[in-house]
Every structure is written in structure tokens, then in C-alpha cells.
């Protein structure tokens, strides 16, 4: 066992998700995955509210992978703390904002193997 119990063939069957997310919302997500645009529209506000709640209590970070002119190279990577999320009707998407840059790396890194946070304990 690799110690990572969060990887499943279908993320919607993850036991942690199943125990905390309603069957009706998981059903909307399944329909969205199958290409149902009405289900997608119905799921976006709920998804934004959930992500916003996690961001509000400091549970979300994200990485911005900066593009380079060479498609084979990764540019600098900025690790940011998510501060809020909204349902943007104009973009028809959940938009996550983060203003605090936690760290910047020259790369390459992957989301499966993110860098350790450096702490200043002086």
C-alpha cells in the first residue's frame, strides 16, 4: 500500500467524497461528466460554494505553471493560497482567486510530488 488512499478509478466513488457529498450533487457531476450541459449549469454554483468554503478556511492552495517559449520546458511555478472562489456566469465556470504567493520554484515539479514548504523558524 502506498499510503495514498485518495486515488480511485472514479473520483466520484471516493469514500471520503461519498460520505460528505450528497448523492444528488454526485449525480449532477456524473451527468456533467457525460456531457449534460443542464447538469453542468446546475452543478457550478454548488461547486463554487464548496470550493469557496474550503478556501475561506485555508484548506486550498494551487500552482500556476508559467508558460515558456519551449513546449518541452516548464517555466517558473508559483504556489498560491486560494482565497476565494466564485461561480462566474460570464465564463460559465468556477473561478478560484489567490493573492498570497507562498513560494516560487524554477521547476519542474508535479502535483503528485509538490515541493515541501520552507518554514522560517528563526
Coordinates of N, CA and C in Angstrom, one line a residue:
X1 N 0.9 -1.2 0.0 CA 0.0 0.0 0.0 C 0.9 1.2 0.0
X2 N 0.6 2.2 -0.8 CA 1.4 3.4 -1.0 C 1.1 4.5 0.0
X3 N 0.1 4.4 0.8 CA -0.2 5.4 1.8 C -1.1 6.5 1.2
X4 N -1.4 6.5 -0.1 CA -2.3 7.4 -0.7 C -3.6 6.8 -1.0
X5 N -4.6 7.0 0.0 CA -5.9 6.3 -0.2 C -6.8 7.2 -1.0
X6 N -6.4 8.3 -1.6 CA -7.3 9.2 -2.2 C -7.4 9.0 -3.7
X7 N -6.6 8.1 -4.3 CA -6.6 7.8 -5.7 C -7.6 6.6 -6.0
X8 N -8.6 6.9 -6.8 CA -9.6 5.9 -7.2 C -9.8 6.0 -8.7
X9 N -10.3 4.9 -9.3 CA -10.5 5.0 -10.7 C -11.6 6.0 -11.0
X10 N -12.6 6.1 -10.2 CA -13.6 7.2 -10.4 C -13.6 8.0 -9.2
X11 N -13.2 9.3 -9.3 CA -13.2 10.2 -8.1 C -14.5 10.3 -7.4
X12 N -15.6 10.2 -8.1 CA -16.9 10.3 -7.5 C -17.3 9.1 -6.6
X13 N -16.5 8.1 -6.7 CA -16.7 6.9 -5.8 C -15.7 6.9 -4.6
X14 N -14.9 8.0 -4.5 CA -14.0 8.1 -3.4 C -14.8 8.0 -2.1
X15 N -14.5 7.2 -1.1 CA -15.3 7.0 0.1 C -15.4 8.4 0.9
X16 N -14.3 9.2 0.9 CA -14.4 10.4 1.6 C -15.4 11.4 0.9
X17 N -15.5 11.4 -0.4 CA -16.5 12.2 -1.1 C -17.9 11.6 -0.9
X18 N -18.0 10.3 -1.0 CA -19.4 9.7 -0.9 C -19.9 10.0 0.5
X19 N -19.1 10.0 1.5 CA -19.6 10.3 2.9 C -19.9 11.7 3.2
X20 N -19.5 12.6 2.3 CA -19.7 14.1 2.6 C -20.4 14.8 1.5
X21 N -20.6 14.3 0.4 CA -21.3 15.0 -0.7 C -22.6 14.2 -1.1
X22 N -23.6 15.0 -1.2 CA -25.0 14.4 -1.4 C -25.0 13.6 -2.7
X23 N -25.8 12.6 -2.7 CA -26.0 11.7 -3.9 C -26.5 12.6 -5.1
X24 N -27.4 13.6 -4.8 CA -27.9 14.4 -5.9 C -26.8 15.2 -6.5
X25 N -25.9 15.8 -5.8 CA -24.8 16.6 -6.4 C -23.8 15.6 -7.1
X26 N -23.6 14.5 -6.5 CA -22.7 13.5 -7.2 C -23.4 13.1 -8.5
X27 N -24.7 12.9 -8.5 CA -25.4 12.6 -9.7 C -25.3 13.7 -10.8
X28 N -25.4 14.9 -10.4 CA -25.2 16.0 -11.3 C -23.8 16.0 -11.9
X29 N -22.8 15.7 -11.0 CA -21.4 15.6 -11.5 C -21.2 14.5 -12.5
X30 N -21.9 13.3 -12.3 CA -21.8 12.2 -13.2 C -22.4 12.6 -14.6
X31 N -23.6 13.3 -14.5 CA -24.2 13.7 -15.8 C -23.4 14.7 -16.5
X32 N -22.7 15.6 -15.7 CA -21.8 16.6 -16.3 C -20.7 15.9 -17.0
X33 N -20.1 14.9 -16.4 CA -19.1 14.1 -17.0 C -19.5 13.4 -18.3
X34 N -20.8 13.1 -18.4 CA -21.3 12.5 -19.6 C -21.7 13.6 -20.7
X35 N -21.5 14.8 -20.4 CA -21.7 15.9 -21.4 C -23.0 16.6 -21.3
X36 N -23.8 16.4 -20.2 CA -25.1 17.0 -20.0 C -24.9 18.5 -19.6
X37 N -25.1 19.4 -20.5 CA -24.9 20.9 -20.2 C -25.9 21.4 -19.1
X38 N -27.1 20.9 -19.0 CA -28.0 21.4 -18.0 C -27.5 21.0 -16.6
X39 N -27.0 19.8 -16.5 CA -26.4 19.3 -15.2 C -25.2 20.1 -14.9
X40 N -24.4 20.5 -15.9 CA -23.2 21.3 -15.6 C -23.6 22.7 -15.1
X41 N -24.6 23.3 -15.7 CA -25.1 24.6 -15.2 C -25.6 24.5 -13.8
X42 N -26.3 23.4 -13.5 CA -26.8 23.2 -12.1 C -25.8 22.9 -11.1
X43 N -24.7 22.3 -11.5 CA -23.6 21.9 -10.5 C -22.6 23.1 -10.2
X44 N -22.5 24.0 -11.2 CA -21.5 25.1 -11.0 C -21.6 25.9 -9.7
X45 N -22.8 26.4 -9.4 CA -23.0 27.2 -8.2 C -22.6 26.4 -6.9
X46 N -23.0 25.2 -6.9 CA -22.7 24.3 -5.7 C -21.2 24.1 -5.6
X47 N -20.6 23.8 -6.8 CA -19.1 23.6 -6.8 C -18.4 24.8 -6.3
X48 N -18.8 26.0 -6.8 CA -18.2 27.3 -6.3 C -18.4 27.5 -4.8
X49 N -19.5 27.2 -4.3 CA -19.8 27.4 -2.9 C -18.9 26.4 -2.0
X50 N -18.7 25.2 -2.5 CA -17.9 24.2 -1.8 C -16.4 24.7 -1.8
X51 N -15.9 25.0 -3.0 CA -14.6 25.5 -3.1 C -14.3 26.7 -2.3
X52 N -15.3 27.7 -2.3 CA -15.1 28.9 -1.6 C -15.0 28.6 -0.1
X53 N -15.8 27.7 0.4 CA -15.8 27.4 1.8 C -14.4 26.8 2.2
X54 N -13.9 25.9 1.4 CA -12.5 25.4 1.6 C -11.5 26.4 1.6
X55 N -11.6 27.3 0.6 CA -10.6 28.4 0.5 C -10.7 29.4 1.7
X56 N -11.9 29.6 2.2 CA -12.1 30.6 3.3 C -11.5 30.1 4.6
X57 N -11.4 28.8 4.7 CA -10.7 28.3 6.0 C -9.3 27.8 5.8
X58 N -8.7 28.2 4.6 CA -7.3 27.9 4.4 C -7.0 26.5 4.0
X59 N -7.9 25.8 3.4 CA -7.6 24.4 3.0 C -7.2 24.2 1.6
X60 N -7.1 25.3 0.8 CA -6.7 25.1 -0.6 C -5.5 25.9 -1.0
X61 N -4.7 25.3 -1.8 CA -3.6 26.0 -2.5 C -3.6 25.6 -3.9
X62 N -3.0 26.3 -4.8 CA -2.9 25.9 -6.2 C -1.6 26.4 -6.8
X63 N -1.2 25.8 -7.9 CA 0.0 26.1 -8.5 C -0.3 26.7 -9.9
X64 N 0.5 27.8 -10.2 CA 0.4 28.4 -11.5 C 1.7 28.0 -12.2
X65 N 1.5 27.3 -13.3 CA 2.7 26.8 -14.1 C 2.9 27.8 -15.3
X66 N 3.9 28.6 -15.2 CA 4.1 29.7 -16.2 C 4.6 29.1 -17.5
X67 N 4.0 29.6 -18.6 CA 4.4 29.0 -19.9 C 5.8 29.5 -20.3
X68 N 6.4 28.8 -21.2 CA 7.7 29.2 -21.8 C 7.6 29.1 -23.3
X69 N 8.5 29.6 -24.0 CA 8.5 29.5 -25.4 C 8.8 28.1 -25.9
X70 N 9.5 27.3 -25.0 CA 9.9 25.9 -25.4 C 8.8 25.0 -24.7
X71 N 8.1 24.3 -25.6 CA 7.0 23.5 -25.1 C 7.5 22.3 -24.2
X72 N 8.8 22.0 -24.3 CA 9.3 20.9 -23.6 C 9.8 21.3 -22.2
X73 N 9.8 22.5 -21.9 CA 10.4 23.0 -20.6 C 9.2 23.6 -19.8
X74 N 9.3 23.5 -18.5 CA 8.4 24.2 -17.6 C 9.0 25.5 -17.2
X75 N 8.2 26.5 -17.1 CA 8.7 27.8 -16.6 C 8.6 27.8 -15.1
X76 N 8.8 29.0 -14.5 CA 8.7 29.0 -13.0 C 7.3 28.7 -12.6
X77 N 7.2 28.1 -11.4 CA 5.9 27.7 -10.8 C 5.7 28.5 -9.5
X78 N 4.5 29.1 -9.5 CA 4.1 29.9 -8.3 C 3.1 29.1 -7.5
X79 N 3.4 28.9 -6.3 CA 2.4 28.2 -5.4 C 1.7 29.2 -4.6
X80 N 0.3 29.3 -4.8 CA -0.5 30.3 -4.2 C -1.5 29.7 -3.2
X81 N -1.9 30.5 -2.3 CA -3.0 30.1 -1.4 C -4.3 30.6 -2.0
X82 N -5.3 29.7 -2.1 CA -6.6 30.1 -2.6 C -7.3 30.9 -1.6
X83 N -7.9 32.1 -2.0 CA -8.6 32.9 -1.0 C -10.1 32.9 -1.2
X84 N -10.5 32.7 -2.4 CA -12.0 32.6 -2.6 C -12.3 31.9 -3.9
X85 N -13.5 31.6 -4.1 CA -14.0 31.0 -5.4 C -15.4 31.6 -5.6
X86 N -15.7 31.8 -6.9 CA -17.0 32.3 -7.3 C -17.5 31.5 -8.5
X87 N -18.8 31.5 -8.7 CA -19.4 31.0 -9.9 C -19.4 32.2 -10.9
X88 N -18.6 32.2 -11.9 CA -18.6 33.3 -12.9 C -19.5 32.9 -14.0
X89 N -20.7 33.5 -14.1 CA -21.7 33.2 -15.1 C -21.2 33.5 -16.5
X90 N -20.4 34.6 -16.6 CA -19.9 35.0 -17.9 C -19.0 34.0 -18.5
X91 N -18.1 33.4 -17.6 CA -17.2 32.4 -18.1 C -17.8 31.0 -18.0
X92 N -18.9 30.9 -17.3 CA -19.6 29.6 -17.1 C -18.6 28.6 -16.5
X93 N -18.0 29.1 -15.4 CA -17.0 28.3 -14.7 C -16.9 28.7 -13.2
X94 N -16.3 27.9 -12.4 CA -15.9 28.2 -11.1 C -14.5 28.9 -11.2
X95 N -14.3 30.1 -10.7 CA -13.1 30.8 -10.8 C -12.5 30.9 -9.4
X96 N -11.2 30.4 -9.2 CA -10.6 30.5 -7.9 C -9.5 31.6 -7.9
X97 N -9.6 32.4 -6.9 CA -8.6 33.5 -6.8 C -7.7 33.2 -5.6
X98 N -6.5 33.7 -5.8 CA -5.5 33.6 -4.7 C -4.5 34.8 -4.9
X99 N -4.3 35.4 -3.8 CA -3.4 36.6 -3.9 C -2.1 36.5 -3.1
X100 N -2.0 35.5 -2.3 CA -0.8 35.3 -1.5 C 0.1 34.2 -2.1
X101 N 1.2 34.7 -2.7 CA 2.2 33.8 -3.3 C 3.0 33.1 -2.1
X102 N 2.9 31.8 -2.0 CA 3.5 31.1 -0.9 C 5.0 30.8 -1.3
X103 N 5.2 30.4 -2.5 CA 6.6 30.1 -2.9 C 6.7 30.1 -4.4
X104 N 7.9 30.3 -5.0 CA 8.1 30.2 -6.4 C 9.2 29.3 -6.6
X105 N 9.1 28.4 -7.6 CA 10.1 27.4 -7.9 C 10.5 27.5 -9.4
X106 N 11.7 27.1 -9.6 CA 12.2 27.1 -11.0 C 11.6 25.9 -11.8
X107 N 11.2 24.9 -11.1 CA 10.6 23.7 -11.7 C 11.7 22.7 -12.1
X108 N 11.4 21.6 -12.6 CA 10.0 21.1 -12.8 C 9.5 20.4 -11.5
X109 N 8.2 20.5 -11.3 CA 7.6 19.7 -10.2 C 6.3 19.2 -10.8
X110 N 5.7 18.3 -10.1 CA 4.4 17.8 -10.5 C 3.5 17.9 -9.3
X111 N 2.2 17.9 -9.6 CA 1.2 17.9 -8.5 C 1.3 16.7 -7.6
X112 N 1.7 15.6 -8.2 CA 1.8 14.4 -7.4 C 3.0 14.4 -6.4
X113 N 4.0 15.3 -6.8 CA 5.2 15.4 -5.9 C 5.5 16.9 -5.7
X114 N 4.6 17.6 -5.0 CA 4.9 19.0 -4.8 C 6.0 19.3 -3.9
X115 N 6.6 20.5 -4.0 CA 7.8 20.8 -3.1 C 7.3 20.9 -1.7
X116 N 8.3 20.7 -0.8 CA 8.0 20.9 0.6 C 8.0 22.4 0.9
X117 N 7.1 22.8 1.8 CA 7.1 24.2 2.2 C 8.3 24.5 3.1
X118 N 8.9 25.6 2.8 CA 10.1 26.0 3.6 C 9.5 26.9 4.7
X119 N 10.0 26.6 5.9 CA 9.5 27.4 7.1 C 10.6 28.2 7.7
X120 N 10.3 29.4 8.1 CA 11.4 30.2 8.7 C 11.1 30.2 10.2
X121 N 11.9 29.4 10.9 CA 11.8 29.2 12.3 C 12.8 30.0 13.1
X122 N 13.2 31.1 12.6 CA 14.2 31.9 13.3 C 13.6 33.0 14.2

